[in-house]
PDB file of C-alpha atoms in Angstrom:
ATOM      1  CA  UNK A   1       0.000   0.000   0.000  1.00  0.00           C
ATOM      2  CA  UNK A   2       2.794   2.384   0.796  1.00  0.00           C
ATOM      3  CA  UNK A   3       4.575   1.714  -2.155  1.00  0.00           C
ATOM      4  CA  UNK A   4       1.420   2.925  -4.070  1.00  0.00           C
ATOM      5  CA  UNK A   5       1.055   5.842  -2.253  1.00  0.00           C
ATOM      6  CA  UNK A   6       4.310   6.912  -3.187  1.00  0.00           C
ATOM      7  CA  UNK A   7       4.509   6.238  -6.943  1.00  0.00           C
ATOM      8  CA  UNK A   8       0.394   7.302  -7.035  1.00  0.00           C
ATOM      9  CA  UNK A   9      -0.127  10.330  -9.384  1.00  0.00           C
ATOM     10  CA  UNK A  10      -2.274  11.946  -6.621  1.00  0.00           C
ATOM     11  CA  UNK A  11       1.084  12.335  -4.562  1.00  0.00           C
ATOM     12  CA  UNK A  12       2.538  14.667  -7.563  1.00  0.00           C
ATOM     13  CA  UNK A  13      -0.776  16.144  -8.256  1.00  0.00           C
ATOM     14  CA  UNK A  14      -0.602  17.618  -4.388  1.00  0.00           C
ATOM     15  CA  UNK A  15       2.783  18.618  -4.854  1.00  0.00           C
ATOM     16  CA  UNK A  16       1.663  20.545  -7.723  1.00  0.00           C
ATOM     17  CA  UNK A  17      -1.345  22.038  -6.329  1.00  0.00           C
ATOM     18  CA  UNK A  18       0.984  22.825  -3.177  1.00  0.00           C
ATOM     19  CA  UNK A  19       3.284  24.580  -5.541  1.00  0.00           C
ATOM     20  CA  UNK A  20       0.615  26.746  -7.374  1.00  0.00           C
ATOM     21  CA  UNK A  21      -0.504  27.693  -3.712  1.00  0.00           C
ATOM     22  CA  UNK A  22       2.670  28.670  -2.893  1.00  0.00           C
ATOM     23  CA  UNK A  23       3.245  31.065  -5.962  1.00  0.00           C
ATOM     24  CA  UNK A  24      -0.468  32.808  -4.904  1.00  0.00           C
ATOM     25  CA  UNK A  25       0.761  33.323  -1.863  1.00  0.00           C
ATOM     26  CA  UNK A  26       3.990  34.952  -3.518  1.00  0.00           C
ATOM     27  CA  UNK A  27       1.496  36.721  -5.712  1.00  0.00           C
ATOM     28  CA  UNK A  28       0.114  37.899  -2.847  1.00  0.00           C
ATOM     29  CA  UNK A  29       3.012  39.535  -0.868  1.00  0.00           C
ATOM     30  CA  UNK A  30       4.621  41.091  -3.854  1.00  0.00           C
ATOM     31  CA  UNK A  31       1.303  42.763  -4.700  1.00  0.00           C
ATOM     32  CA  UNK A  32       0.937  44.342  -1.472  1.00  0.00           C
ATOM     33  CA  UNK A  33      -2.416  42.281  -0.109  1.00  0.00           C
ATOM     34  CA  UNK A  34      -0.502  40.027   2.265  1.00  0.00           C
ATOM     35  CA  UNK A  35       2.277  41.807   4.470  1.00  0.00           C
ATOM     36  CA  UNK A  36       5.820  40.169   4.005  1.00  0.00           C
ATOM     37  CA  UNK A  37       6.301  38.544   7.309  1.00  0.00           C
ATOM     38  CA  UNK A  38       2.576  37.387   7.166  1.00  0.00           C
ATOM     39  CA  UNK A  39       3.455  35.940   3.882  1.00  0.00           C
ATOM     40  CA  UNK A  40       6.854  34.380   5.008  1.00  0.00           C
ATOM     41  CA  UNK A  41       5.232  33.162   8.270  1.00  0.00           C
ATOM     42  CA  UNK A  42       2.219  31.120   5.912  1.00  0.00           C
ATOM     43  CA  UNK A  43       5.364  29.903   3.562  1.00  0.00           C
ATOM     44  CA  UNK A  44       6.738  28.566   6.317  1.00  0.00           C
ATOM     45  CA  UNK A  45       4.023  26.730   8.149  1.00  0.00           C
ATOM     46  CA  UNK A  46       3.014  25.227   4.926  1.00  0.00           C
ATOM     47  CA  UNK A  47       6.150  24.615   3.301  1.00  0.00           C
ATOM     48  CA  UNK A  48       8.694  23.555   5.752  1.00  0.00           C
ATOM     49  CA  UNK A  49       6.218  20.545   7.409  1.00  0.00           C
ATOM     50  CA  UNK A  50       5.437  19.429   3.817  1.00  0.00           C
ATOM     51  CA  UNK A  51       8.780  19.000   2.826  1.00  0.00           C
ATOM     52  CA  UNK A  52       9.849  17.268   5.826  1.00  0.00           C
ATOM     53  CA  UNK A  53       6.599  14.767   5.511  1.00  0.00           C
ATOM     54  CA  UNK A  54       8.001  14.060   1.841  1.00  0.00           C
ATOM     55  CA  UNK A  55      11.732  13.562   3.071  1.00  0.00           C
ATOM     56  CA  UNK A  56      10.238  10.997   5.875  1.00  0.00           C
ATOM     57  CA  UNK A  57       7.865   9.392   3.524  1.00  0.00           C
ATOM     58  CA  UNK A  58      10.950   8.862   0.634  1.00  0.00           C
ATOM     59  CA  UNK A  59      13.531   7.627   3.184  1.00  0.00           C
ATOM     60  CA  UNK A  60      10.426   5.290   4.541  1.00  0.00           C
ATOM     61  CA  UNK A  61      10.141   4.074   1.104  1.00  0.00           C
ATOM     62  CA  UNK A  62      14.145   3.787   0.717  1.00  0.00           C
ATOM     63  CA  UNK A  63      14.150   1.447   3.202  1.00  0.00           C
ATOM     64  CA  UNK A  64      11.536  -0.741   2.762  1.00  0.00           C
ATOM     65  CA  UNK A  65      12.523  -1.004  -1.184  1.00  0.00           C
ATOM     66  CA  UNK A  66      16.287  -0.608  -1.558  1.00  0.00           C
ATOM     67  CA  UNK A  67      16.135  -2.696  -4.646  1.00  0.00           C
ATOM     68  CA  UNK A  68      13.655   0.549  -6.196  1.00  0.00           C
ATOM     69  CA  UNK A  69      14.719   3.893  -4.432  1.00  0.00           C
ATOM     70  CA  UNK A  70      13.091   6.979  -5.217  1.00  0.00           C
ATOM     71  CA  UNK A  71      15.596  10.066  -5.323  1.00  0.00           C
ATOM     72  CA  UNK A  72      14.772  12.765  -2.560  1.00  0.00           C
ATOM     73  CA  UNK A  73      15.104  15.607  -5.307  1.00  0.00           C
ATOM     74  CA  UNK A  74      13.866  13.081  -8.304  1.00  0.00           C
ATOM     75  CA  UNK A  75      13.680  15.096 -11.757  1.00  0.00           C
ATOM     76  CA  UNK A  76      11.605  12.228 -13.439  1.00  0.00           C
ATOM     77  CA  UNK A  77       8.183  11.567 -13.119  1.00  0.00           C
ATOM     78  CA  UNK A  78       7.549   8.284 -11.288  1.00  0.00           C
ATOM     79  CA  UNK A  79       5.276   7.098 -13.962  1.00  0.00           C
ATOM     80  CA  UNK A  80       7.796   7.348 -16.436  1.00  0.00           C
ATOM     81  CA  UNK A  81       9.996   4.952 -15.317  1.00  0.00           C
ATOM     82  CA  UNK A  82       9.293   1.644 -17.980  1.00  0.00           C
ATOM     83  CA  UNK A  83      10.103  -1.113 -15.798  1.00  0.00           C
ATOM     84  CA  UNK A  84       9.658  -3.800 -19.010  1.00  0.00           C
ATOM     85  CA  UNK A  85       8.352  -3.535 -22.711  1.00  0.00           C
ATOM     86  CA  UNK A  86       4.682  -4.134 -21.244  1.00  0.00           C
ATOM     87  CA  UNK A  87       4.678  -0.886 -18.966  1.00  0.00           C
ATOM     88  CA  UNK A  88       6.567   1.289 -21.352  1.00  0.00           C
ATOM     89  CA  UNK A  89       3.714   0.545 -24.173  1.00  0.00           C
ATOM     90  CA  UNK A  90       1.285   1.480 -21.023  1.00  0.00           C
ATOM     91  CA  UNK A  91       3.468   4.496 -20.376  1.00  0.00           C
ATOM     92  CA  UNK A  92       3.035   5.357 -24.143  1.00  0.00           C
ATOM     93  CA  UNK A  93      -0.565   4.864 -24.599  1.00  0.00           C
ATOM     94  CA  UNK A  94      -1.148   7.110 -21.394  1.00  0.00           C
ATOM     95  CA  UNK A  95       1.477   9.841 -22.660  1.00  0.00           C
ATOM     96  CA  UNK A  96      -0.396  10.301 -25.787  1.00  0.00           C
ATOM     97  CA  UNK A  97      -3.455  10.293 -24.168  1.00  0.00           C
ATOM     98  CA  UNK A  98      -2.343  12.959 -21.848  1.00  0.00           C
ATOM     99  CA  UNK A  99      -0.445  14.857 -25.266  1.00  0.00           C
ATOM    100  CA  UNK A 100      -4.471  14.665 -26.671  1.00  0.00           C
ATOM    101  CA  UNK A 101      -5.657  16.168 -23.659  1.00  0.00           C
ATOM    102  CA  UNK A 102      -3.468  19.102 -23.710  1.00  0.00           C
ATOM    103  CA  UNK A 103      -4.160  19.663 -27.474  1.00  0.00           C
ATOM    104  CA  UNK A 104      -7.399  20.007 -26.814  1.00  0.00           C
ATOM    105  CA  UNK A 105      -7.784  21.381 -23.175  1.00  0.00           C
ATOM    106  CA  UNK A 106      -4.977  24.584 -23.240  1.00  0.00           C
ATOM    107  CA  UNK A 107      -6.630  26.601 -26.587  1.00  0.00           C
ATOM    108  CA  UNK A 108      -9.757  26.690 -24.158  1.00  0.00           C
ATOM    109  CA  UNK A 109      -7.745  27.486 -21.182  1.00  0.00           C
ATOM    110  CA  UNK A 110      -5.730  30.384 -22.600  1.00  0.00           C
ATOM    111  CA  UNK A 111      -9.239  31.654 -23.883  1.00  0.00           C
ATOM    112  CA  UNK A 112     -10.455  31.512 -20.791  1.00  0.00           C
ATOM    113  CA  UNK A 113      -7.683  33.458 -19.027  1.00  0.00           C
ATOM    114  CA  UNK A 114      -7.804  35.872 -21.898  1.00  0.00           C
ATOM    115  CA  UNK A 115     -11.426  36.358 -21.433  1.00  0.00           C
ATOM    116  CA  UNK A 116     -11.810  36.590 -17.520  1.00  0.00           C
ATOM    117  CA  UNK A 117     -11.093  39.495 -15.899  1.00  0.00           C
ATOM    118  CA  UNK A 118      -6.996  39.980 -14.353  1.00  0.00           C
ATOM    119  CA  UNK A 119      -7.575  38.333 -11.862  1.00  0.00           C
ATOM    120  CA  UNK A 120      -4.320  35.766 -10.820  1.00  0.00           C
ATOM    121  CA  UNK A 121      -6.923  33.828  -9.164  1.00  0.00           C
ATOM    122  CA  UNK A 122      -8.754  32.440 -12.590  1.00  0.00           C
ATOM    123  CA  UNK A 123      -4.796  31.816 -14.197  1.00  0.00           C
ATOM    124  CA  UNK A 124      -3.789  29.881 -10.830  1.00  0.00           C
ATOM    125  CA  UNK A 125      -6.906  27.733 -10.972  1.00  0.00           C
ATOM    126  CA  UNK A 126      -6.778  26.948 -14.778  1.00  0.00           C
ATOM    127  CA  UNK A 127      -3.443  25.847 -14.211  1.00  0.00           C
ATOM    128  CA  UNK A 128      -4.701  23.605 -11.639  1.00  0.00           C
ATOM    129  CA  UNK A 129      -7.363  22.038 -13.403  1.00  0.00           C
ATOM    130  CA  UNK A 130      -5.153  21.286 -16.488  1.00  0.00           C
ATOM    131  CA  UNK A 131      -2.461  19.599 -14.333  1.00  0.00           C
ATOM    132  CA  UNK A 132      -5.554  17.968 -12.459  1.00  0.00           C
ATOM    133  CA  UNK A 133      -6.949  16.656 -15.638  1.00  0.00           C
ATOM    134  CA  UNK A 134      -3.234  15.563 -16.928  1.00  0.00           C
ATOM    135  CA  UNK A 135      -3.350  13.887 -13.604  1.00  0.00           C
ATOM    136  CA  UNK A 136      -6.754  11.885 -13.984  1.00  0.00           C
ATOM    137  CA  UNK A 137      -6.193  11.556 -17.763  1.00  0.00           C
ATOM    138  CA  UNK A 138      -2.751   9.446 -17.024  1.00  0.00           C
ATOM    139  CA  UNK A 139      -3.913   7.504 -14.454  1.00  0.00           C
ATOM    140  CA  UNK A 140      -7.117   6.167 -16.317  1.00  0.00           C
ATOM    141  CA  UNK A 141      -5.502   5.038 -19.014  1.00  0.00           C
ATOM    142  CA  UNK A 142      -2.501   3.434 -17.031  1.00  0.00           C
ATOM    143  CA  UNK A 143      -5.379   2.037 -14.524  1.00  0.00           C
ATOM    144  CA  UNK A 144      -7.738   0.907 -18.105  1.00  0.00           C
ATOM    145  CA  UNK A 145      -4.359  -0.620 -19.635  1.00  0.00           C
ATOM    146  CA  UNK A 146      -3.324  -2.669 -16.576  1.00  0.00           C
ATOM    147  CA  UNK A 147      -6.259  -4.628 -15.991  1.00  0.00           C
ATOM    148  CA  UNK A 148      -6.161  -6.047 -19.237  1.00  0.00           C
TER     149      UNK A 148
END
């Protein structure tokens, strides 16, 4: 179960949304609406215990598997890695699924961040639910292509 956990796509897909929060609340000190020690002092309680829970959780992992480690600072994906010819054509299938996706989903989303008002709000969000639907996208196929 842990193992799952840790190579799951929901596990990046918080890290991503936990990025995008942190650049709003970036956005939000530079523009003026969040004081800078305010803004350092939410960085910091949301920041600092998530990236010790992922350290703990990866060393965890280490040592349960040390036959399949996962890097601390890791630059590729998880679901990349093709263990034999059977996962990399699954890998495939759900990269080009996910390639169809974003060929179709990001003319929409720049229209709709081009016809919203400024608002960094609507960008942050669209750029949340097109890396939550590359999420859902990949794992559907890789979960449609594995039972068979």
């Amino acid at each position: 179960m842990f193992a799952q956990v840790m190579r799951s796509p929901l596990l990046s897909t918080l890290l991503f949304l936990s990025t995008l929060g942190l650049f709003y609340l970036l956005k939000l000190m530079l523009s003026g609406e969040l004081s800078t020690t305010t803004g350092r002092i939410y960085c910091a309680l949301f920041a600092v215990p998530l990236g010790v829970l992922w350290v703990t959780l990866v060393r965890v992992y280490n040592r349960k598997n040390p036959k399949d480690r996962i890097n601390v600072w890791a630059t590729v994906p998880f679901e990349i890695r093709g263990v034999d010819e059977g996962q990399q054509w699954i890998t495939f299938k759900a990269c080009r699924n996910v390639y169809i996706y974003y060929s179709s989903c990001l003319p929409i989303a720049v229209g709709t961040v081009i016809l919203l008002p400024s608002n960094a709000v609507y960008t942050l969000i669209t750029f949340g639910l097109l890396g939550l639907g590359q999420f859902l996208v990949y794992s559907l196929t890789m979960w449609k292509y594995s039972r068979v």
